[in-house]
PDB file of C-alpha atoms in Angstrom:
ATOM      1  CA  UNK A   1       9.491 -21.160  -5.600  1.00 53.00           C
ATOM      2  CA  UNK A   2       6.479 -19.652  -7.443  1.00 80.00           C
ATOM      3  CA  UNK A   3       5.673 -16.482  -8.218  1.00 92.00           C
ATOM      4  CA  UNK A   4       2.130 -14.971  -8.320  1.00 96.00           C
ATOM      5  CA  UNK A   5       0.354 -16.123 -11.763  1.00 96.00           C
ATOM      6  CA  UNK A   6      -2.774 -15.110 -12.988  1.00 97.00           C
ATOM      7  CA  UNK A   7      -5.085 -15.896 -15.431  1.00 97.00           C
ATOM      8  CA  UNK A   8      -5.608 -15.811 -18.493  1.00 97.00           C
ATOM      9  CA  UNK A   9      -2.895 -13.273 -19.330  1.00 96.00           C
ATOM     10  CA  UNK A  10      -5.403 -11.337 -22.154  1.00 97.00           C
ATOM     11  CA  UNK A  11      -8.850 -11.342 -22.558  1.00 98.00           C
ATOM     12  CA  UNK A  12     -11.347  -9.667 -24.672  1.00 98.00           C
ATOM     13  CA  UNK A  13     -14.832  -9.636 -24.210  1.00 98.00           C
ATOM     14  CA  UNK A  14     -17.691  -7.938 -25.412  1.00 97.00           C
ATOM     15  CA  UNK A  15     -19.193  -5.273 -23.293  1.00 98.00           C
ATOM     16  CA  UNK A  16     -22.320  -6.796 -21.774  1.00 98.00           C
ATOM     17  CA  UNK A  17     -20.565 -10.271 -20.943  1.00 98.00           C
ATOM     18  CA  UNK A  18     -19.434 -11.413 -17.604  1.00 98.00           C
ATOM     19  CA  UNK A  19     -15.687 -12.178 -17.082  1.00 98.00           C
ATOM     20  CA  UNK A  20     -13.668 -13.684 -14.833  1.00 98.00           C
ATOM     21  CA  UNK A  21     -10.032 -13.348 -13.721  1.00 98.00           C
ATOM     22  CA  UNK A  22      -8.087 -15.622 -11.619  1.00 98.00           C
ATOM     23  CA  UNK A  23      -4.641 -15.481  -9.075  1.00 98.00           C
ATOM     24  CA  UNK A  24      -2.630 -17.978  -7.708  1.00 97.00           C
ATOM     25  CA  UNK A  25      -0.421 -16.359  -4.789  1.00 96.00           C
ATOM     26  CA  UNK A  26       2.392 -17.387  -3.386  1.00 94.00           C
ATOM     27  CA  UNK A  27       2.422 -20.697  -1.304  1.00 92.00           C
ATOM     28  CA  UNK A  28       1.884 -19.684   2.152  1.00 89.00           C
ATOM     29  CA  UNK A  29       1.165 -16.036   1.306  1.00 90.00           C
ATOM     30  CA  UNK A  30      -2.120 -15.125   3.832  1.00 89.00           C
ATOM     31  CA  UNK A  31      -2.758 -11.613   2.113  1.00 89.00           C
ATOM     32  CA  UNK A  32      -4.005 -11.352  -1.487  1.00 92.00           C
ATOM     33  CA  UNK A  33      -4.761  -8.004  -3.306  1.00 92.00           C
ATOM     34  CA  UNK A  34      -6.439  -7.052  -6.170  1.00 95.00           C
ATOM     35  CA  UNK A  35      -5.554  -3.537  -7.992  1.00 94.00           C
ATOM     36  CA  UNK A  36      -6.211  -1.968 -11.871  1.00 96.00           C
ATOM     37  CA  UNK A  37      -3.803  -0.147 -13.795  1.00 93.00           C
ATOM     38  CA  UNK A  38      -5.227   1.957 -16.455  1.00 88.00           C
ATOM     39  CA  UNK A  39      -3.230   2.673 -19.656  1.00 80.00           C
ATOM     40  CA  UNK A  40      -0.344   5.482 -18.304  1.00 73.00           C
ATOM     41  CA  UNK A  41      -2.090   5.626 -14.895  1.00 77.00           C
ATOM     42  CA  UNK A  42      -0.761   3.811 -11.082  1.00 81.00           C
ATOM     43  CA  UNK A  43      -2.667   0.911  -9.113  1.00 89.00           C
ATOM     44  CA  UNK A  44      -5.853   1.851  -8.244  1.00 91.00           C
ATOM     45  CA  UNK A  45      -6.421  -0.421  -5.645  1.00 90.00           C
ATOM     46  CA  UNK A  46      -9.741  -2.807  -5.785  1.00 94.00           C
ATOM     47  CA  UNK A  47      -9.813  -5.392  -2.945  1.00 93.00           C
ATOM     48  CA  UNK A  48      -7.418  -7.184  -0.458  1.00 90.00           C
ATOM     49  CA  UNK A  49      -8.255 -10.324   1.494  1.00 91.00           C
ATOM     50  CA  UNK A  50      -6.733 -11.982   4.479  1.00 88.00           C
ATOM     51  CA  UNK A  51      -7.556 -15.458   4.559  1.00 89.00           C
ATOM     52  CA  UNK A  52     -10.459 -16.026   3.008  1.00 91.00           C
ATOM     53  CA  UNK A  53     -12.104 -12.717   4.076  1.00 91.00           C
ATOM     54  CA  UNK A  54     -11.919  -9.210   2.367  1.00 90.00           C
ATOM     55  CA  UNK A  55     -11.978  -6.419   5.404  1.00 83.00           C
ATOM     56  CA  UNK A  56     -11.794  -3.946   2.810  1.00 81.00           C
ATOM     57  CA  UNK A  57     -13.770  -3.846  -0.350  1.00 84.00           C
ATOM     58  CA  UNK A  58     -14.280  -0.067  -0.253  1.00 83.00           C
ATOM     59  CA  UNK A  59     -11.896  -0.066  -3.684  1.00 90.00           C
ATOM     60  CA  UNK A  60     -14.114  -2.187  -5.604  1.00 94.00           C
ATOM     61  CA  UNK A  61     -16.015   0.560  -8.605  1.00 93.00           C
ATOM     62  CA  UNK A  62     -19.121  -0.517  -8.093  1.00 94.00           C
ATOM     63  CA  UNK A  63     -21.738  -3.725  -7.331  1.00 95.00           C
ATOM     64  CA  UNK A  64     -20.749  -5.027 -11.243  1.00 97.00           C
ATOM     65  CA  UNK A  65     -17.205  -6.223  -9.492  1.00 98.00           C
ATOM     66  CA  UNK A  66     -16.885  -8.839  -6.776  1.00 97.00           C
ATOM     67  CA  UNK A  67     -13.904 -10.778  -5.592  1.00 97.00           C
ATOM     68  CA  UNK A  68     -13.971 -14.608  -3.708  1.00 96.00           C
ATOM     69  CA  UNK A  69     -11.209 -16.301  -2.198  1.00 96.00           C
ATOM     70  CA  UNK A  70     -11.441 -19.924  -1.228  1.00 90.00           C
ATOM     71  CA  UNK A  71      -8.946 -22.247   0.682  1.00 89.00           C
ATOM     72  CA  UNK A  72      -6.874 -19.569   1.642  1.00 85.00           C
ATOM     73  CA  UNK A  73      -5.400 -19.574  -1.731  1.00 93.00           C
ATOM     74  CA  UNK A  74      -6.936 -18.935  -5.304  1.00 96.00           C
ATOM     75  CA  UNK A  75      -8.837 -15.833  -5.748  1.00 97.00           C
ATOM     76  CA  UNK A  76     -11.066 -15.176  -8.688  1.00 98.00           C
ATOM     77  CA  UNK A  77     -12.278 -11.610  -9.611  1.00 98.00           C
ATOM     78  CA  UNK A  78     -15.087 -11.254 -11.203  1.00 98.00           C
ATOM     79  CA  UNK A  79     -16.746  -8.681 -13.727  1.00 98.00           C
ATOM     80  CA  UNK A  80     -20.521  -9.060 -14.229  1.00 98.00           C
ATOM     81  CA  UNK A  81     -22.070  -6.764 -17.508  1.00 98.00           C
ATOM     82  CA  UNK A  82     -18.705  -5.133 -18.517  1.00 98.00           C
ATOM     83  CA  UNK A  83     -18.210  -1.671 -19.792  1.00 97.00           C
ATOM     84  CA  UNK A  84     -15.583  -0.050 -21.757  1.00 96.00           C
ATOM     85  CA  UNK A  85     -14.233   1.330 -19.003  1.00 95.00           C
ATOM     86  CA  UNK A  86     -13.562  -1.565 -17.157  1.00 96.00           C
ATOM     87  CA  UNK A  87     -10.388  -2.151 -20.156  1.00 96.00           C
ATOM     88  CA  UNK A  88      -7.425  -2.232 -17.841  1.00 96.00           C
ATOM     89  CA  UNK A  89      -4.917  -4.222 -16.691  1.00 96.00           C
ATOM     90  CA  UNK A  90      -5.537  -6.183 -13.623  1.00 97.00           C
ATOM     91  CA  UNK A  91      -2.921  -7.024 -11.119  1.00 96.00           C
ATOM     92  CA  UNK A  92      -3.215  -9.623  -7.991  1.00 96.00           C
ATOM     93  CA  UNK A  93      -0.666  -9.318  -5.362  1.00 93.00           C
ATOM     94  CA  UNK A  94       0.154 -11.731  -2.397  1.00 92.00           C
ATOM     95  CA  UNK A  95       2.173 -10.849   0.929  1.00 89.00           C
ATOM     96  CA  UNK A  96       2.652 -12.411   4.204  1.00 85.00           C
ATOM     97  CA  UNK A  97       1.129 -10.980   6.964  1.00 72.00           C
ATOM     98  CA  UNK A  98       3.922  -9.500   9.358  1.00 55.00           C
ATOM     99  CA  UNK A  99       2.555  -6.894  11.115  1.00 55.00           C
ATOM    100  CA  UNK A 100       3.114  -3.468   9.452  1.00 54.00           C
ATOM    101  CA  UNK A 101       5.904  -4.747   7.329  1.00 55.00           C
ATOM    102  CA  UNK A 102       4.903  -6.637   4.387  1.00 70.00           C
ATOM    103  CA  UNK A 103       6.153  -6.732   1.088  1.00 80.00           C
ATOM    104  CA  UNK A 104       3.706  -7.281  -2.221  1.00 87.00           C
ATOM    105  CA  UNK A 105       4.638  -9.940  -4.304  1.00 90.00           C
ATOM    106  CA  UNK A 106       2.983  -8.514  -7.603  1.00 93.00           C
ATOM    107  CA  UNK A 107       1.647 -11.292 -10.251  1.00 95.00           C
ATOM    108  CA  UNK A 108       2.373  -9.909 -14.419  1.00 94.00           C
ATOM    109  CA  UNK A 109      -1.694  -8.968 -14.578  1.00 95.00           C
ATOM    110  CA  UNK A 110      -4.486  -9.848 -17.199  1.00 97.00           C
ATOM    111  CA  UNK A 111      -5.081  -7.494 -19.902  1.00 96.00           C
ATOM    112  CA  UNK A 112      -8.551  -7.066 -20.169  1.00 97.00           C
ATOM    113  CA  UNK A 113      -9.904  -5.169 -23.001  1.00 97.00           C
ATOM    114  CA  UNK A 114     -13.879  -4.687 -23.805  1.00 97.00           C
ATOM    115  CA  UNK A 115     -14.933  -4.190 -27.306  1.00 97.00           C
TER     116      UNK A 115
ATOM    117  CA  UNK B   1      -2.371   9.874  -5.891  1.00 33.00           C
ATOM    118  CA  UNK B   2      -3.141  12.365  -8.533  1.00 37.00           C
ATOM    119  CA  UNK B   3      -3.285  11.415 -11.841  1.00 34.00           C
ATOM    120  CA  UNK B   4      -1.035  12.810 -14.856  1.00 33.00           C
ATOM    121  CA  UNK B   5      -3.266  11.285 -17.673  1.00 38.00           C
ATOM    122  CA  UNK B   6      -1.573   9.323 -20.286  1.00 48.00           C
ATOM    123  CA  UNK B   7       1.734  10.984 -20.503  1.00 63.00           C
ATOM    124  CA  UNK B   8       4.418  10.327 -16.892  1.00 79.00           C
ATOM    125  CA  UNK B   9       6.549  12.348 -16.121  1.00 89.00           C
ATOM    126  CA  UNK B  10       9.469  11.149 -17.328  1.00 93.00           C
ATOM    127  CA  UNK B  11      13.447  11.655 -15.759  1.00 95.00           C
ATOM    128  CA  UNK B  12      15.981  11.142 -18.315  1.00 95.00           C
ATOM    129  CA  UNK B  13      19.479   9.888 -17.091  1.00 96.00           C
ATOM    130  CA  UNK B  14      22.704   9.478 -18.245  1.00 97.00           C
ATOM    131  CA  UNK B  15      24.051   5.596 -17.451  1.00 97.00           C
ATOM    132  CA  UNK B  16      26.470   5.830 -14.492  1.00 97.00           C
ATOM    133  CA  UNK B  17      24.686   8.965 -12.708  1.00 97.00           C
ATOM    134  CA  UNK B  18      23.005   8.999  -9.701  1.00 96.00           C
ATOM    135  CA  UNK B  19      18.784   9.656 -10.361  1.00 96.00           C
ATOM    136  CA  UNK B  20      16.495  10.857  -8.220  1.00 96.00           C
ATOM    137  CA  UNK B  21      12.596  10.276  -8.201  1.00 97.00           C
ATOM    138  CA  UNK B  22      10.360  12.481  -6.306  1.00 95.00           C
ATOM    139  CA  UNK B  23       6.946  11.452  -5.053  1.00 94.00           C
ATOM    140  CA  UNK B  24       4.205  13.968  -2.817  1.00 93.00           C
ATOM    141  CA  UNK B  25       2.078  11.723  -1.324  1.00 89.00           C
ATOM    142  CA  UNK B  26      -1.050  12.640  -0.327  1.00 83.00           C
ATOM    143  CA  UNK B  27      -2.403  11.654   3.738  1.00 87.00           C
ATOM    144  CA  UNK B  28      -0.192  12.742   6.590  1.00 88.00           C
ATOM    145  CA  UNK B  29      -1.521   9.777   8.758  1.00 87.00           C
ATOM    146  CA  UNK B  30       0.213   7.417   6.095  1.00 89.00           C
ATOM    147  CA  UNK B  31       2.982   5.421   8.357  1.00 88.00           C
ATOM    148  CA  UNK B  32       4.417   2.876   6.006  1.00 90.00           C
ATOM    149  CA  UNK B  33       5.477   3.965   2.092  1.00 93.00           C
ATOM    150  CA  UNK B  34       6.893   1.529  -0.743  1.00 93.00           C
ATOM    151  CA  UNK B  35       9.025   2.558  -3.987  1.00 95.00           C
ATOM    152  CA  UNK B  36       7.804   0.123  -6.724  1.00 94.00           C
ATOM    153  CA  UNK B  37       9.617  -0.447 -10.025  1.00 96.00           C
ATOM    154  CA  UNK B  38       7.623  -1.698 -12.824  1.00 94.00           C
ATOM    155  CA  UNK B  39       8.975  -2.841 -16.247  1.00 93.00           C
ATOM    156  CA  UNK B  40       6.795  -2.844 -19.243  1.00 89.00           C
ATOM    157  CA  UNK B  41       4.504  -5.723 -19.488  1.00 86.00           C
ATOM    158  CA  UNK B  42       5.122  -6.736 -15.713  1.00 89.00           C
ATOM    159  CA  UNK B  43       3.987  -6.253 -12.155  1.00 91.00           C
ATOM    160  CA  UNK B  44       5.309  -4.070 -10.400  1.00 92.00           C
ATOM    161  CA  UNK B  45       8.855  -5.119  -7.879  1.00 93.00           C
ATOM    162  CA  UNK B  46       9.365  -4.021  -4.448  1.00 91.00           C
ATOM    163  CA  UNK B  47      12.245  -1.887  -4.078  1.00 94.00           C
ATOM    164  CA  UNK B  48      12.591  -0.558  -0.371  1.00 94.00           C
ATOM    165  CA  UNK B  49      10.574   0.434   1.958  1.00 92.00           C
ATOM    166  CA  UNK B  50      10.414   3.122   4.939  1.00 94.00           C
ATOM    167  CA  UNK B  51       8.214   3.803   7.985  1.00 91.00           C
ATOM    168  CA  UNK B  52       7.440   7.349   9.696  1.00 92.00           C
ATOM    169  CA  UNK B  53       9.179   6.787  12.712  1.00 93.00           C
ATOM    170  CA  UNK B  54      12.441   7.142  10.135  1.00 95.00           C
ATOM    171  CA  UNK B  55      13.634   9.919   7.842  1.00 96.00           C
ATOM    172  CA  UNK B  56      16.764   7.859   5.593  1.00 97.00           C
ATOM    173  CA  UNK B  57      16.665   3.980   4.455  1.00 97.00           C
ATOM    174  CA  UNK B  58      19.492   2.794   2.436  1.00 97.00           C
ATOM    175  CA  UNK B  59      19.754  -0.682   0.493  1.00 94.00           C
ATOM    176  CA  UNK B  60      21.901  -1.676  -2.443  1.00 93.00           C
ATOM    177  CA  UNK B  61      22.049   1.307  -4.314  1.00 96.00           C
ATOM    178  CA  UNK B  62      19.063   2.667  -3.807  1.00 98.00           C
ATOM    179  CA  UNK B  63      18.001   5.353  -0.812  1.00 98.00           C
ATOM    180  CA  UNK B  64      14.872   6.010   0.146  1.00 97.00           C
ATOM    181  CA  UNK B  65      14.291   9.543   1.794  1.00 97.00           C
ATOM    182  CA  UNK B  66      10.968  10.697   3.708  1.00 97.00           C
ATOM    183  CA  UNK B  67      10.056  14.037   5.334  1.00 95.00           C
ATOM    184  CA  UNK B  68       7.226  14.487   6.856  1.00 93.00           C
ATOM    185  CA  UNK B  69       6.762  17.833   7.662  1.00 93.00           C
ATOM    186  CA  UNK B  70       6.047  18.495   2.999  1.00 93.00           C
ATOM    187  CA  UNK B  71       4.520  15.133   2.490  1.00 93.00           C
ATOM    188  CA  UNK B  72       7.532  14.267   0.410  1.00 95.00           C
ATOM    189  CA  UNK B  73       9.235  10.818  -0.419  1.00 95.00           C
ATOM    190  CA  UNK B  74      12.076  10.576  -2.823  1.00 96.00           C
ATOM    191  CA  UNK B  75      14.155   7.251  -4.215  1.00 97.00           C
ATOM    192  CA  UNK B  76      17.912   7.870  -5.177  1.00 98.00           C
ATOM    193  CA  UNK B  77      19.584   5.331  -7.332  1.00 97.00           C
ATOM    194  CA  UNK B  78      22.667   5.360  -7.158  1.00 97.00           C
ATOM    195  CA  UNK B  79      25.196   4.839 -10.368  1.00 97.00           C
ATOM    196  CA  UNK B  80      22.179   4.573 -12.829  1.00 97.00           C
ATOM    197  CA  UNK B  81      22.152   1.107 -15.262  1.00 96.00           C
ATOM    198  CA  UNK B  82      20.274   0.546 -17.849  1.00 96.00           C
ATOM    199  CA  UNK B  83      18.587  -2.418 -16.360  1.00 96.00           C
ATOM    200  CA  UNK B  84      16.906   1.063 -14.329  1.00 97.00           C
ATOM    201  CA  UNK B  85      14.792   1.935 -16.836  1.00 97.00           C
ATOM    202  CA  UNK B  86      10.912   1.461 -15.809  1.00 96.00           C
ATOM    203  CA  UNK B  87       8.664   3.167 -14.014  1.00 95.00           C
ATOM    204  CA  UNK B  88       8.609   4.110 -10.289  1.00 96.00           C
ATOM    205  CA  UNK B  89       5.920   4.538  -8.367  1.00 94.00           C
ATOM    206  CA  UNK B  90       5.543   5.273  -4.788  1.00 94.00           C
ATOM    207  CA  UNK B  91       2.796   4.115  -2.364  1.00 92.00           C
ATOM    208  CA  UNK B  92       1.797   4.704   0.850  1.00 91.00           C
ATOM    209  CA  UNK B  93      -0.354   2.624   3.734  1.00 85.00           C
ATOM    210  CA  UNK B  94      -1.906   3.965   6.975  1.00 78.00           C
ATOM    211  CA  UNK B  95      -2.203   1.313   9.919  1.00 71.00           C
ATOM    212  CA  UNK B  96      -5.800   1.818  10.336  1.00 68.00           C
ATOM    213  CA  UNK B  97      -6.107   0.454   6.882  1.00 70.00           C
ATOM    214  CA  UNK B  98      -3.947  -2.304   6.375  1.00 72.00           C
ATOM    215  CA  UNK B  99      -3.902  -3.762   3.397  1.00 73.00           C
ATOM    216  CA  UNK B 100      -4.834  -0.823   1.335  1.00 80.00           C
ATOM    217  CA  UNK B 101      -1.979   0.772  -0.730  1.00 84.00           C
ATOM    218  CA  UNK B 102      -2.484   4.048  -2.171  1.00 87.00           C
ATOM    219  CA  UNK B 103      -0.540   4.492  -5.588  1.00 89.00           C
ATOM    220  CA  UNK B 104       1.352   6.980  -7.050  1.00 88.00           C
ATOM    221  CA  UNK B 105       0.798   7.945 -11.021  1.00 86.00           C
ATOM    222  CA  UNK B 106       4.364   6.896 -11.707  1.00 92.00           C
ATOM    223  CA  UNK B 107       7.259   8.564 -13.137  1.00 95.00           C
ATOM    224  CA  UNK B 108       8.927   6.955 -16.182  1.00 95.00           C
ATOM    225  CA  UNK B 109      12.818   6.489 -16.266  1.00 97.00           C
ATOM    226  CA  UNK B 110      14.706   6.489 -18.960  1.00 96.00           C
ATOM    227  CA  UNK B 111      18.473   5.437 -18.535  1.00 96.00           C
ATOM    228  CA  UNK B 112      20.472   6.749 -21.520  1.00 93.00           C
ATOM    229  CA  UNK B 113      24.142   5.134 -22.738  1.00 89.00           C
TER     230      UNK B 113
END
């Protein structure tokens, strides 16, 4: 079957504008994540929903970022005033939920870079 | 995980040998760690996977060895391809925070003919 998809695969904005990002997981797939990758760096993680609820939003970098899942399925993150900083890769990821053992199912990311 | 800045570290190997990638991680309450592999321009690929309650994990070619007592994790791969070369990076979970993977800053393999 599918894999995870996001998009759009690049974007560039202008710092100041709003942007938003958007996953598909896996069909079936309960758990969806949402992590940045900085050029050279590992997944910082942002955000993970199960269902349609996010237990943990402690990752997100500050009130500018918010995440929404609806359906159970498609998750859009979204990036209100952005900054420089915010240039990074974004990755979604998508699991079932199994207990402890789960394994990620990562998505190829959206390149976001902000001019 | 700590972060190295723009440059990995970086494990050069020699097709056909056997590589080894070492990881410290950083909570001792972490229970469940994952060895990623991530190819340019693409997500990152679960490898294998451990939990505390075991020291040694084995799957096709690849080995995944935890101890506890130094906070160290470290993937063997066994009879190095080319098709190897990516980076690794090593995460780890605590069951009071499902869900929430802490990353590694990666270490870059490069297979060599």
């Amino acid at each position: 079957g599918a894999g995870v998809s996001q998009s759009p695969s690049n974007k560039v904005t202008e710092k100041g504008k709003d942007v938003e990002l958007r996953c598909d997981p896996i069909s079936g797939h309960t758990a969806l994540y949402w992590y940045r990758q900085s050029l050279g760096q590992g997944l910082e993680f942002l955000i993970y929903f199960q269902g349609n609820s996010a237990p943990d939003k402690s990752g997100l970098p500050s009130d500018r970022f918010s995440a929404e899942r609806t359906g159970g399925s498609v998750s859009t993150l979204t990036i209100q005033r952005t900054q420089q900083e915010d240039s990074a890769v974004y990755l979604c990821a998508s699991s079932l939920l199994q207990g402890l053992i789960y394994e990620q199912y990562f998505g190829p990311g959206t390149r976001l870079t902000v001019t | 995980g700590e972060s190295v800045g723009l440059h990995l570290p970086t494990l050069s190997v020699q097709e056909g040998d056997n590589s080894i990638i070492n990881c410290a991680y950083s909570n001792s309450a972490s229970d469940y760690f994952i060895w990623y592999k991530q190819e340019s321009g693409k997500g990152p690929q679960f490898i294998i996977d451990i939990r505390s309650n075991m020291d040694k994990r084995q799957g096709q070619r690849v080995t995944v060895l935890l101890n506890k007592t130094v906070k160290h994790l470290s993937l063997q791969i066994a009879a190095t391809q080319p098709g190897d070369s990516a980076v690794y990076f090593c995460a780890e979970n605590m069951r009071v925070s499902w869900g929430k993977l802490q990353f590694g800053a990666g270490t870059q393999v490069v297979v060599t003919p």
